[in-house]
Amino acid sequence: MAKNNFYAVRIGLKPGIYKTWAECQKQINGFSGAVYKKFVTEADALDYIQEKETQVQNTETNETIDKAIEALDEETLIAFVDGTYSKESSLYGYGIVFINSIGEKETLYGSDDNESYIESGNVAGEIEGVKVAITHALVQGYKKIIIYYDYEGIEKWATNHWQANKAISKDYVKFIEEMKYSLNIEFKKVSAHTGIEYNEAADQLAKKSLVQRGIKTKAEGTLSVSGIDKDEFSGIFEILKDLNPKVEVTEKTEIENRNVYVICLNKDRIVVTLYENGSSLIQGKQSSLLEMFTTLIVELLPNDKEVIELLNTYNYHLVSIHKGDLDTAFVELLPDFDLAKTNNQTLVNTLKQAIYNSLVDGERPDYTDLITPVFRALEFYLYEILINKGIIDKYDGKHGFNCFDTADKSVYFLQTGHEPKFNSNPEQLTYLNKLYNLYHNYRNIYSHWDKTGFTETIDTIEDARKTIKEHLNKFNEYYLIF
């Protein structure tokens, strides 16, 4: 018996599936650029045809999206959101690509392991991504967000077309109900994994979020860190040198398949080895240099558990801090902290390290490094206010605060040309000026050396605690005033 073949004409006079070669020839002969193929099964032939249809559809969708971006006004933000899940690590993650009215792109990604949500797998990542995107838009001062998504529940739960039965969907519906009074939220569905440019980018970010950042204690004085890449370590090295110009970073270039860096400050030494698989090894004896280094590592960790483990591993004080104690202290010292206003995991980690440092005890020659986290958080709040008020351009690549003046080099105030931006709330201007003076009076003194090699130090743990708590109290005011 003769075998039946199927001829799929993807591009021709009349695209389609034909059962004989003669019929196929009628559609391709004389047609420039004809595309066709023979298959044993009709299903394979149909897949071949539909692949082209999908490509055409996706081209049209990408073009439609580009037109939507061009039509954006300055009060509207577009967000492409995707989610993922890893059974092996029991984590769900999300990726977000933001695009504003002038075509600037910003990305966010993250992961979590909330026990109430984890059973929902990918859906948990999708929902978390949408919540983060909406919060981000609100914090940045946008009036509207257009969310492109591929899981239909994102819109159907939000618009009450689906009933919310599980904790995750109930919490999501409640979140949307609360947020829609402050932000116009529009949903647009796209097909998953079909070549939609920004959706594919969000998908890759979501997958990246599951390359879990974490730490593992090895031999004494050695720590294994995963999920922090070479560029991020390079940034840490630059910050270290900014904090203390005497810090020296040397790369051992002769070593193959890995990058080895030696960090030195006087007699203190740290060796950092970066491997191609994304893991790294940190080796060094306890020192103020190592404490500065771990301060910067902590900011990149994904959750409280990792933060506590790292700090307790490299803590040479007389106590080991438990997560419950840290959580209690966080509420006590930052009672008005509102994640919706400063949704930034790096900031949360930095604040928790500052609080951790206020709880430790023990004798040591110098306690100055304990206050480093509050200085870094202080910069965050200053930038947050100045950027949101349009005083500093987030994307101009410049650093520092050149928008303050002083009459006598003892008290600083915002330049008068910027003051009208606070006319609706003078209390915010007063707070900003106090915050900057706190920054100038403390950070410039304790974080830098002068040309003679002198720098101020904190000589008692009581003074370190006092400084930390003074800063945390000022940070707490932010959530009451803004």
CSV table of C-alpha atoms in Angstrom, one decimal:
chain,number,residue,atom,x,y,z
A,1,MET,CA,0.0,0.0,0.0
A,2,ALA,CA,1.3,3.4,-1.0
A,3,LYS,CA,2.2,5.7,1.9
A,4,ASN,CA,0.0,8.9,2.2
A,5,ASN,CA,2.0,12.1,2.5
A,6,PHE,CA,1.0,15.6,3.4
A,7,TYR,CA,2.4,18.7,1.6
A,8,ALA,CA,2.3,21.8,3.7
A,9,VAL,CA,2.6,25.1,1.8
A,10,ARG,CA,3.6,27.8,4.2
A,11,ILE,CA,4.1,30.5,1.6
A,12,GLY,CA,2.5,30.1,-1.9
A,13,LEU,CA,-0.5,31.0,-4.1
A,14,LYS,CA,-2.8,29.4,-1.5
A,15,PRO,CA,-1.1,28.3,1.7
A,16,GLY,CA,-2.5,25.1,3.2
A,17,ILE,CA,-2.1,21.3,3.4
A,18,TYR,CA,-2.3,19.2,0.2
A,19,LYS,CA,-2.5,15.4,-0.1
A,20,THR,CA,-0.7,15.1,-3.5
A,21,TRP,CA,2.4,16.5,-4.9
A,22,ALA,CA,0.5,17.6,-8.0
A,23,GLU,CA,-1.8,19.8,-5.9
A,24,CYS,CA,1.2,21.2,-4.0
A,25,GLN,CA,2.9,22.1,-7.3
A,26,LYS,CA,0.0,24.2,-8.4
A,27,GLN,CA,0.5,26.5,-5.3
A,28,ILE,CA,4.3,26.9,-5.6
A,29,ASN,CA,5.2,26.8,-9.3
A,30,GLY,CA,5.8,30.3,-10.6
A,31,PHE,CA,5.5,31.8,-7.0
A,32,SER,CA,8.7,33.5,-6.0
A,33,GLY,CA,9.9,32.7,-2.5
A,34,ALA,CA,7.5,29.7,-2.0
A,35,VAL,CA,8.0,27.8,1.3
A,36,TYR,CA,6.8,24.2,1.6
A,37,LYS,CA,7.6,20.8,3.1
A,38,LYS,CA,6.5,17.2,2.9
A,39,PHE,CA,5.3,15.4,6.1
A,40,VAL,CA,4.2,11.9,6.9
A,41,THR,CA,1.4,13.0,9.3
A,42,GLU,CA,-1.2,15.7,8.9
A,43,ALA,CA,-0.6,16.9,12.5
A,44,ASP,CA,3.1,17.7,11.7
A,45,ALA,CA,2.0,19.5,8.5
A,46,LEU,CA,-0.5,21.5,10.5
A,47,ASP,CA,2.1,22.4,13.1
A,48,TYR,CA,4.4,23.6,10.3
A,49,ILE,CA,1.7,25.9,8.9
A,50,GLN,CA,0.6,27.2,12.3
A,51,GLU,CA,4.2,28.1,13.2
A,52,LYS,CA,4.2,30.6,10.4
A,53,GLU,CA,0.9,32.0,11.4
A,54,THR,CA,2.2,32.4,14.9
A,55,GLN,CA,5.3,34.2,13.6
A,56,VAL,CA,3.1,36.6,11.6
A,57,GLN,CA,0.8,37.1,14.6
A,58,ASN,CA,3.8,37.8,16.9
A,59,THR,CA,5.3,40.3,14.4
A,60,GLU,CA,2.0,42.1,14.4
A,61,THR,CA,1.8,42.0,18.2
A,62,ASN,CA,5.4,43.4,18.6
A,63,GLU,CA,4.5,46.2,16.2
A,64,THR,CA,1.3,46.9,18.1
A,65,ILE,CA,3.3,47.0,21.4
A,66,ASP,CA,5.8,49.4,19.8
A,67,LYS,CA,3.0,51.7,18.8
A,68,ALA,CA,1.6,51.5,22.3
A,69,ILE,CA,4.9,52.6,23.7
A,70,GLU,CA,5.2,55.5,21.3
A,71,ALA,CA,1.7,56.6,22.4
A,72,LEU,CA,2.5,56.6,26.1
A,73,ASP,CA,2.2,59.8,28.1
A,74,GLU,CA,4.5,60.7,31.0
A,75,GLU,CA,2.0,59.6,33.6
A,76,THR,CA,1.7,56.0,32.2
A,77,LEU,CA,4.1,53.1,32.7
A,78,ILE,CA,4.1,49.8,30.8
A,79,ALA,CA,5.1,46.6,32.5
A,80,PHE,CA,5.7,43.2,31.0
A,81,VAL,CA,5.4,40.5,33.8
A,82,ASP,CA,6.2,36.8,33.8
A,83,GLY,CA,6.5,34.2,36.5
A,84,THR,CA,8.2,30.9,37.1
A,85,TYR,CA,8.6,28.2,39.7
A,86,SER,CA,11.3,25.7,40.8
A,87,LYS,CA,10.2,22.5,42.5
A,88,GLU,CA,13.8,21.7,43.4
A,89,SER,CA,14.4,24.9,45.3
A,90,SER,CA,10.8,25.4,46.4
A,91,LEU,CA,10.9,29.0,45.1
A,92,TYR,CA,8.6,31.0,42.8
A,93,GLY,CA,10.0,34.0,40.9
A,94,TYR,CA,9.0,36.9,38.7
A,95,GLY,CA,10.6,39.1,36.0
A,96,ILE,CA,9.4,42.6,35.0
A,97,VAL,CA,10.4,44.9,32.1
A,98,PHE,CA,9.2,48.5,32.6
A,99,ILE,CA,9.0,51.0,29.7
A,100,ASN,CA,8.2,54.7,30.1
A,101,SER,CA,7.0,57.4,27.7
A,102,ILE,CA,10.5,58.2,26.5
A,103,GLY,CA,11.4,54.6,25.8
A,104,GLU,CA,13.6,54.1,28.9
A,105,LYS,CA,13.7,50.5,30.1
A,106,GLU,CA,14.0,49.3,33.7
A,107,THR,CA,14.0,45.7,34.9
A,108,LEU,CA,13.2,44.0,38.2
A,109,TYR,CA,13.2,40.4,39.3
A,110,GLY,CA,12.9,38.5,42.5
A,111,SER,CA,11.9,35.3,44.2
A,112,ASP,CA,10.1,34.1,47.4
A,113,ASP,CA,9.1,31.0,49.2
A,114,ASN,CA,5.8,32.0,51.0
A,115,GLU,CA,4.4,28.7,52.3
A,116,SER,CA,0.8,29.9,51.7
A,117,TYR,CA,1.6,30.6,48.0
A,118,ILE,CA,4.2,28.0,47.0
A,119,GLU,CA,1.6,25.4,46.1
A,120,SER,CA,0.4,27.6,43.2
A,121,GLY,CA,3.8,27.3,41.4
A,122,ASN,CA,4.1,29.6,38.4
A,123,VAL,CA,1.0,31.4,39.3
A,124,ALA,CA,2.6,32.6,42.5
A,125,GLY,CA,5.4,34.2,40.5
A,126,GLU,CA,3.0,35.8,38.1
A,127,ILE,CA,0.9,37.3,40.9
A,128,GLU,CA,4.0,38.5,42.9
A,129,GLY,CA,5.3,40.1,39.7
A,130,VAL,CA,2.1,42.1,39.1
A,131,LYS,CA,2.0,43.2,42.7
A,132,VAL,CA,5.6,44.4,42.6
A,133,ALA,CA,5.0,46.2,39.2
A,134,ILE,CA,2.0,48.0,40.5
A,135,THR,CA,3.7,49.0,43.7
A,136,HIS,CA,6.7,50.2,41.7
A,137,ALA,CA,4.5,52.4,39.5
A,138,LEU,CA,2.8,53.9,42.4
A,139,VAL,CA,6.0,54.7,44.3
A,140,GLN,CA,7.5,56.3,41.2
A,141,GLY,CA,4.5,58.6,40.9
A,142,TYR,CA,2.7,57.2,37.8
A,143,LYS,CA,-1.0,57.6,37.5
A,144,LYS,CA,-1.5,54.6,35.2
A,145,ILE,CA,0.1,51.2,34.5
A,146,ILE,CA,-0.5,48.9,31.6
A,147,ILE,CA,0.4,45.4,32.5
A,148,TYR,CA,1.1,42.8,29.7
A,149,TYR,CA,0.7,39.3,31.0
A,150,ASP,CA,0.3,35.7,29.7
A,151,TYR,CA,-1.5,33.9,32.5
A,152,GLU,CA,-5.3,34.7,32.2
A,153,GLY,CA,-5.9,34.6,35.9
A,154,ILE,CA,-4.0,37.8,36.3
A,155,GLU,CA,-6.8,39.8,34.8
A,156,LYS,CA,-9.8,37.5,35.5
A,157,TRP,CA,-9.2,37.5,39.3
A,158,ALA,CA,-8.6,41.3,39.2
A,159,THR,CA,-11.8,41.9,37.4
A,160,ASN,CA,-13.9,39.3,39.4
A,161,HIS,CA,-14.4,37.1,36.4
A,162,TRP,CA,-12.8,34.3,38.4
A,163,GLN,CA,-13.7,33.5,41.9
A,164,ALA,CA,-10.8,33.7,44.3
A,165,ASN,CA,-10.7,30.5,46.4
A,166,LYS,CA,-7.1,30.2,47.6
A,167,ALA,CA,-5.1,32.4,49.9
A,168,ILE,CA,-3.0,33.7,47.1
A,169,SER,CA,-5.8,34.7,44.8
A,170,LYS,CA,-7.8,36.2,47.7
A,171,ASP,CA,-4.8,38.3,48.8
A,172,TYR,CA,-4.3,39.3,45.1
A,173,VAL,CA,-7.9,40.5,44.7
A,174,LYS,CA,-7.6,42.5,48.0
A,175,PHE,CA,-4.4,44.1,46.8
A,176,ILE,CA,-5.9,45.1,43.4
A,177,GLU,CA,-9.0,46.5,45.2
A,178,GLU,CA,-6.8,48.7,47.4
A,179,MET,CA,-4.5,49.8,44.7
A,180,LYS,CA,-7.0,50.8,42.0
A,181,TYR,CA,-8.1,53.8,44.0
A,182,SER,CA,-4.6,55.2,43.7
A,183,LEU,CA,-3.6,53.9,40.3
A,184,ASN,CA,-5.4,53.2,37.0
A,185,ILE,CA,-4.6,49.6,36.2
A,186,GLU,CA,-5.0,48.2,32.7
A,187,PHE,CA,-4.4,44.6,31.6
A,188,LYS,CA,-3.4,43.3,28.2
A,189,LYS,CA,-2.9,39.6,27.5
A,190,VAL,CA,-0.2,38.2,25.3
A,191,SER,CA,0.6,34.6,24.4
A,192,ALA,CA,3.3,32.9,26.4
A,193,HIS,CA,6.6,31.9,24.8
A,194,THR,CA,5.7,33.0,21.3
A,195,GLY,CA,8.4,35.6,20.5
A,196,ILE,CA,6.8,38.6,22.1
A,197,GLU,CA,10.0,40.6,22.6
A,198,TYR,CA,9.5,42.2,26.1
A,199,ASN,CA,7.5,39.2,27.4
A,200,GLU,CA,10.4,36.9,26.5
A,201,ALA,CA,12.8,39.3,28.3
A,202,ALA,CA,10.5,39.2,31.4
A,203,ASP,CA,10.5,35.4,31.2
A,204,GLN,CA,14.4,35.3,31.2
A,205,LEU,CA,14.4,37.6,34.2
A,206,ALA,CA,12.0,35.3,36.0
A,207,LYS,CA,14.3,32.4,35.4
A,208,LYS,CA,17.2,34.4,36.6
A,209,SER,CA,15.4,35.1,39.8
A,210,LEU,CA,15.6,31.4,40.7
A,211,VAL,CA,19.4,31.3,40.4
A,212,GLN,CA,19.2,31.7,44.2
A,213,ARG,CA,21.5,34.0,45.9
A,214,GLY,CA,22.7,32.5,49.1
A,215,ILE,CA,25.5,31.6,51.4
A,216,LYS,CA,27.0,28.4,52.8
A,217,THR,CA,29.6,28.2,55.6
A,218,LYS,CA,32.7,26.1,54.6
A,219,ALA,CA,35.9,25.8,56.6
A,220,GLU,CA,36.6,28.4,59.3
A,221,GLY,CA,37.1,31.8,57.7
A,222,THR,CA,35.6,30.6,54.4
A,223,LEU,CA,32.2,31.3,52.9
A,224,SER,CA,30.6,30.1,49.7
A,225,VAL,CA,28.2,32.6,48.0
A,226,SER,CA,26.0,31.9,45.0
A,227,GLY,CA,24.0,34.0,42.6
A,228,ILE,CA,26.1,37.2,42.8
A,229,ASP,CA,27.8,37.8,39.5
A,230,LYS,CA,31.1,39.4,38.5
A,231,ASP,CA,29.7,42.8,37.7
A,232,GLU,CA,28.1,43.0,41.1
A,233,PHE,CA,31.3,42.0,42.8
A,234,SER,CA,33.1,44.7,40.8
A,235,GLY,CA,30.6,47.2,42.1
A,236,ILE,CA,31.3,46.1,45.7
A,237,PHE,CA,35.0,46.5,45.1
A,238,GLU,CA,34.5,50.1,43.9
A,239,ILE,CA,32.3,50.9,46.9
A,240,LEU,CA,34.9,49.5,49.3
A,241,LYS,CA,37.6,51.8,47.7
A,242,ASP,CA,35.2,54.8,48.0
A,243,LEU,CA,34.6,54.0,51.7
A,244,ASN,CA,38.3,53.8,52.3
A,245,PRO,CA,40.8,55.0,49.6
A,246,LYS,CA,43.5,52.8,51.2
A,247,VAL,CA,41.6,49.6,50.1
A,248,GLU,CA,43.5,47.9,47.3
A,249,VAL,CA,41.9,45.3,44.9
A,250,THR,CA,44.2,43.1,42.8
A,251,GLU,CA,43.1,40.5,40.2
A,252,LYS,CA,45.2,37.4,39.8
A,253,THR,CA,44.9,37.2,36.0
A,254,GLU,CA,47.0,34.1,35.5
A,255,ILE,CA,44.4,31.7,37.0
A,256,GLU,CA,42.2,30.0,34.3
A,257,ASN,CA,38.4,29.3,34.5
A,258,ARG,CA,38.0,31.6,37.5
A,259,ASN,CA,38.6,35.2,38.6
A,260,VAL,CA,40.6,35.6,41.9
A,261,TYR,CA,40.7,39.0,43.6
A,262,VAL,CA,42.8,39.9,46.6
A,263,ILE,CA,41.5,42.8,48.7
A,264,CYS,CA,43.8,44.4,51.2
A,265,LEU,CA,43.6,47.2,53.8
A,266,ASN,CA,46.8,47.6,55.8
A,267,LYS,CA,47.4,44.1,57.2
A,268,ASP,CA,43.9,42.8,56.6
A,269,ARG,CA,43.3,40.6,53.6
A,270,ILE,CA,40.3,38.9,51.8
A,271,VAL,CA,40.5,36.5,48.8
A,272,VAL,CA,37.4,36.4,46.6
A,273,THR,CA,37.3,33.6,44.0
A,274,LEU,CA,34.5,33.8,41.3
A,275,TYR,CA,33.7,30.6,39.4
A,276,GLU,CA,32.0,30.4,36.0
A,277,ASN,CA,29.0,28.6,37.4
A,278,GLY,CA,28.0,31.7,39.4
A,279,SER,CA,29.3,30.5,42.8
A,280,SER,CA,32.1,32.3,44.7
A,281,LEU,CA,34.4,31.7,47.6
A,282,ILE,CA,35.2,34.3,50.2
A,283,GLN,CA,38.2,33.7,52.5
A,284,GLY,CA,39.5,36.0,55.2
A,285,LYS,CA,40.0,36.4,58.9
A,286,GLN,CA,37.7,38.6,61.0
A,287,SER,CA,38.5,42.2,60.5
A,288,SER,CA,36.9,45.6,59.9
A,289,LEU,CA,37.7,45.1,56.2
A,290,LEU,CA,35.7,41.8,56.2
A,291,GLU,CA,32.8,43.5,58.0
A,292,MET,CA,32.7,46.3,55.4
A,293,PHE,CA,32.7,43.6,52.7
A,294,THR,CA,29.9,41.5,54.2
A,295,THR,CA,27.8,44.7,54.7
A,296,LEU,CA,27.8,45.1,50.9
A,297,ILE,CA,27.2,41.3,50.3
A,298,VAL,CA,24.2,41.4,52.6
A,299,GLU,CA,22.5,44.0,50.4
A,300,LEU,CA,22.3,41.5,47.6
A,301,LEU,CA,20.9,38.5,49.5
A,302,PRO,CA,17.3,37.4,48.8
A,303,ASN,CA,15.7,37.0,52.2
A,304,ASP,CA,16.0,37.3,56.0
A,305,LYS,CA,17.3,33.7,56.4
A,306,GLU,CA,20.3,34.3,54.2
A,307,VAL,CA,21.0,37.7,55.9
A,308,ILE,CA,20.9,36.2,59.4
A,309,GLU,CA,23.1,33.2,58.4
A,310,LEU,CA,25.8,35.4,56.8
A,311,LEU,CA,25.9,37.9,59.7
A,312,ASN,CA,26.0,35.2,62.3
A,313,THR,CA,28.8,33.3,60.4
A,314,TYR,CA,31.1,36.4,60.3
A,315,ASN,CA,30.0,37.8,63.7
A,316,TYR,CA,32.9,37.9,66.1
A,317,HIS,CA,30.8,39.4,68.8
A,318,LEU,CA,29.6,37.6,71.9
A,319,VAL,CA,26.0,36.8,70.7
A,320,SER,CA,24.2,35.0,67.9
A,321,ILE,CA,21.1,36.8,66.7
A,322,HIS,CA,18.0,34.8,66.0
A,323,LYS,CA,15.6,35.7,63.2
A,324,GLY,CA,12.7,36.2,65.6
A,325,ASP,CA,14.8,38.7,67.7
A,326,LEU,CA,15.7,40.6,64.5
A,327,ASP,CA,12.1,40.8,63.4
A,328,THR,CA,11.0,42.1,66.8
A,329,ALA,CA,13.7,44.7,66.8
A,330,PHE,CA,12.8,45.8,63.3
A,331,VAL,CA,9.2,46.5,64.4
A,332,GLU,CA,10.4,48.3,67.5
A,333,LEU,CA,12.9,50.5,65.7
A,334,LEU,CA,11.0,51.1,62.5
A,335,PRO,CA,7.3,50.9,63.7
A,336,ASP,CA,6.0,52.8,60.7
A,337,PHE,CA,8.0,51.1,57.9
A,338,ASP,CA,5.8,50.7,54.8
A,339,LEU,CA,7.1,48.3,52.1
A,340,ALA,CA,4.7,49.8,49.6
A,341,LYS,CA,6.5,53.2,49.9
A,342,THR,CA,10.1,51.7,49.6
A,343,ASN,CA,9.7,48.3,47.9
A,344,ASN,CA,13.4,47.5,47.6
A,345,GLN,CA,14.9,44.3,48.9
A,346,THR,CA,18.4,45.9,49.0
A,347,LEU,CA,17.1,48.6,51.4
A,348,VAL,CA,15.3,46.0,53.6
A,349,ASN,CA,18.5,44.0,53.9
A,350,THR,CA,20.6,47.1,54.7
A,351,LEU,CA,18.1,48.1,57.4
A,352,LYS,CA,18.1,44.7,58.9
A,353,GLN,CA,21.9,44.6,59.0
A,354,ALA,CA,21.9,48.0,60.8
A,355,ILE,CA,19.4,46.6,63.3
A,356,TYR,CA,21.5,43.4,63.7
A,357,ASN,CA,24.5,45.6,64.4
A,358,SER,CA,22.6,47.4,67.1
A,359,LEU,CA,22.0,44.0,68.9
A,360,VAL,CA,25.6,42.6,68.9
A,361,ASP,CA,28.0,42.8,71.8
A,362,GLY,CA,31.7,42.3,72.5
A,363,GLU,CA,35.0,44.0,72.8
A,364,ARG,CA,36.9,45.3,69.8
A,365,PRO,CA,39.3,48.1,69.0
A,366,ASP,CA,37.0,50.0,66.6
A,367,TYR,CA,33.2,50.0,66.2
A,368,THR,CA,32.9,52.4,63.2
A,369,ASP,CA,32.1,49.7,60.7
A,370,LEU,CA,28.9,48.8,62.6
A,371,ILE,CA,27.3,52.1,61.5
A,372,THR,CA,28.1,51.6,57.7
A,373,PRO,CA,24.7,50.2,56.9
A,374,VAL,CA,22.8,53.2,58.1
A,375,PHE,CA,25.0,55.5,56.0
A,376,ARG,CA,24.1,53.5,52.9
A,377,ALA,CA,20.4,53.5,53.8
A,378,LEU,CA,20.6,57.3,54.4
A,379,GLU,CA,21.8,57.7,50.8
A,380,PHE,CA,18.8,55.7,49.6
A,381,TYR,CA,16.3,57.9,51.3
A,382,LEU,CA,17.9,61.1,50.0
A,383,TYR,CA,17.9,59.8,46.4
A,384,GLU,CA,14.4,58.6,46.8
A,385,ILE,CA,13.1,62.0,47.8
A,386,LEU,CA,15.2,64.0,45.3
A,387,ILE,CA,14.4,61.7,42.3
A,388,ASN,CA,10.7,61.6,43.1
A,389,LYS,CA,10.6,65.4,43.3
A,390,GLY,CA,12.4,65.8,40.0
A,391,ILE,CA,15.4,67.5,41.6
A,392,ILE,CA,17.9,64.7,40.5
A,393,ASP,CA,17.7,62.8,37.2
A,394,LYS,CA,17.7,59.0,37.9
A,395,TYR,CA,19.4,58.3,34.6
A,396,ASP,CA,22.0,61.0,34.2
A,397,GLY,CA,24.8,58.9,35.6
A,398,LYS,CA,25.9,61.5,38.2
A,399,HIS,CA,26.4,60.8,41.9
A,400,GLY,CA,26.3,63.0,44.9
A,401,PHE,CA,24.1,65.8,46.2
A,402,ASN,CA,25.0,69.1,44.6
A,403,CYS,CA,21.6,70.6,45.2
A,404,PHE,CA,22.3,71.8,48.8
A,405,ASP,CA,23.8,75.1,49.9
A,406,THR,CA,25.3,76.4,53.1
A,407,ALA,CA,25.9,79.8,54.6
A,408,ASP,CA,28.5,78.9,57.2
A,409,LYS,CA,29.5,75.3,56.3
A,410,SER,CA,27.7,74.0,59.4
A,411,VAL,CA,24.0,73.9,58.4
A,412,TYR,CA,22.9,72.9,54.9
A,413,PHE,CA,19.6,73.5,53.1
A,414,LEU,CA,18.1,72.7,49.7
A,415,GLN,CA,18.8,75.3,47.0
A,416,THR,CA,16.0,77.9,46.9
A,417,GLY,CA,15.3,77.2,43.3
A,418,HIS,CA,14.0,73.7,44.2
A,419,GLU,CA,11.9,74.8,47.2
A,420,PRO,CA,8.7,75.4,45.3
A,421,LYS,CA,8.5,71.6,44.6
A,422,PHE,CA,7.6,71.3,48.3
A,423,ASN,CA,5.0,74.1,48.5
A,424,SER,CA,2.2,71.6,49.0
A,425,ASN,CA,4.0,70.0,52.0
A,426,PRO,CA,6.6,72.2,53.7
A,427,GLU,CA,7.1,69.5,56.3
A,428,GLN,CA,8.7,67.3,53.6
A,429,LEU,CA,11.3,70.1,52.9
A,430,THR,CA,12.1,70.4,56.6
A,431,TYR,CA,12.6,66.6,56.8
A,432,LEU,CA,14.8,66.6,53.7
A,433,ASN,CA,17.1,69.3,55.1
A,434,LYS,CA,17.4,67.5,58.4
A,435,LEU,CA,18.2,64.2,56.6
A,436,TYR,CA,20.9,65.8,54.5
A,437,ASN,CA,22.5,67.5,57.5
A,438,LEU,CA,22.5,64.1,59.2
A,439,TYR,CA,24.2,62.7,56.1
A,440,HIS,CA,26.8,65.4,56.0
A,441,ASN,CA,27.6,65.4,59.8
A,442,TYR,CA,28.1,61.7,60.1
A,443,ARG,CA,28.9,60.0,56.8
A,444,ASN,CA,31.5,62.5,55.6
A,445,ILE,CA,33.3,62.2,59.0
A,446,TYR,CA,33.2,58.5,59.5
A,447,SER,CA,33.3,57.1,55.9
A,448,HIS,CA,36.3,59.0,54.6
A,449,TRP,CA,40.0,59.5,55.3
A,450,ASP,CA,41.7,62.9,54.9
A,451,LYS,CA,45.0,63.4,53.1
A,452,THR,CA,47.0,63.1,56.3
A,453,GLY,CA,45.7,59.5,56.8
A,454,PHE,CA,43.3,60.5,59.6
A,455,THR,CA,39.7,59.5,60.1
A,456,GLU,CA,37.2,59.7,62.9
A,457,THR,CA,36.4,56.4,64.7
A,458,ILE,CA,33.7,55.2,67.1
A,459,ASP,CA,35.4,53.8,70.1
A,460,THR,CA,32.5,52.3,72.1
A,461,ILE,CA,29.7,50.0,71.2
A,462,GLU,CA,27.3,52.3,73.1
A,463,ASP,CA,28.1,55.1,70.7
A,464,ALA,CA,27.7,52.8,67.7
A,465,ARG,CA,24.2,51.8,69.0
A,466,LYS,CA,23.2,55.4,69.6
A,467,THR,CA,24.2,56.4,66.1
A,468,ILE,CA,22.4,53.5,64.5
A,469,LYS,CA,19.2,54.2,66.4
A,470,GLU,CA,19.4,57.9,65.7
A,471,HIS,CA,19.4,57.2,62.0
A,472,LEU,CA,16.7,54.5,62.2
A,473,ASN,CA,14.5,57.0,64.0
A,474,LYS,CA,15.0,59.5,61.2
A,475,PHE,CA,14.2,56.8,58.6
A,476,ASN,CA,11.0,56.0,60.4
A,477,GLU,CA,9.8,59.6,60.0
A,478,TYR,CA,10.0,59.2,56.3
A,479,TYR,CA,7.0,56.8,56.3
A,480,LEU,CA,5.0,59.3,58.3
A,481,ILE,CA,5.8,62.4,56.2
A,482,PHE,CA,5.8,61.0,52.7
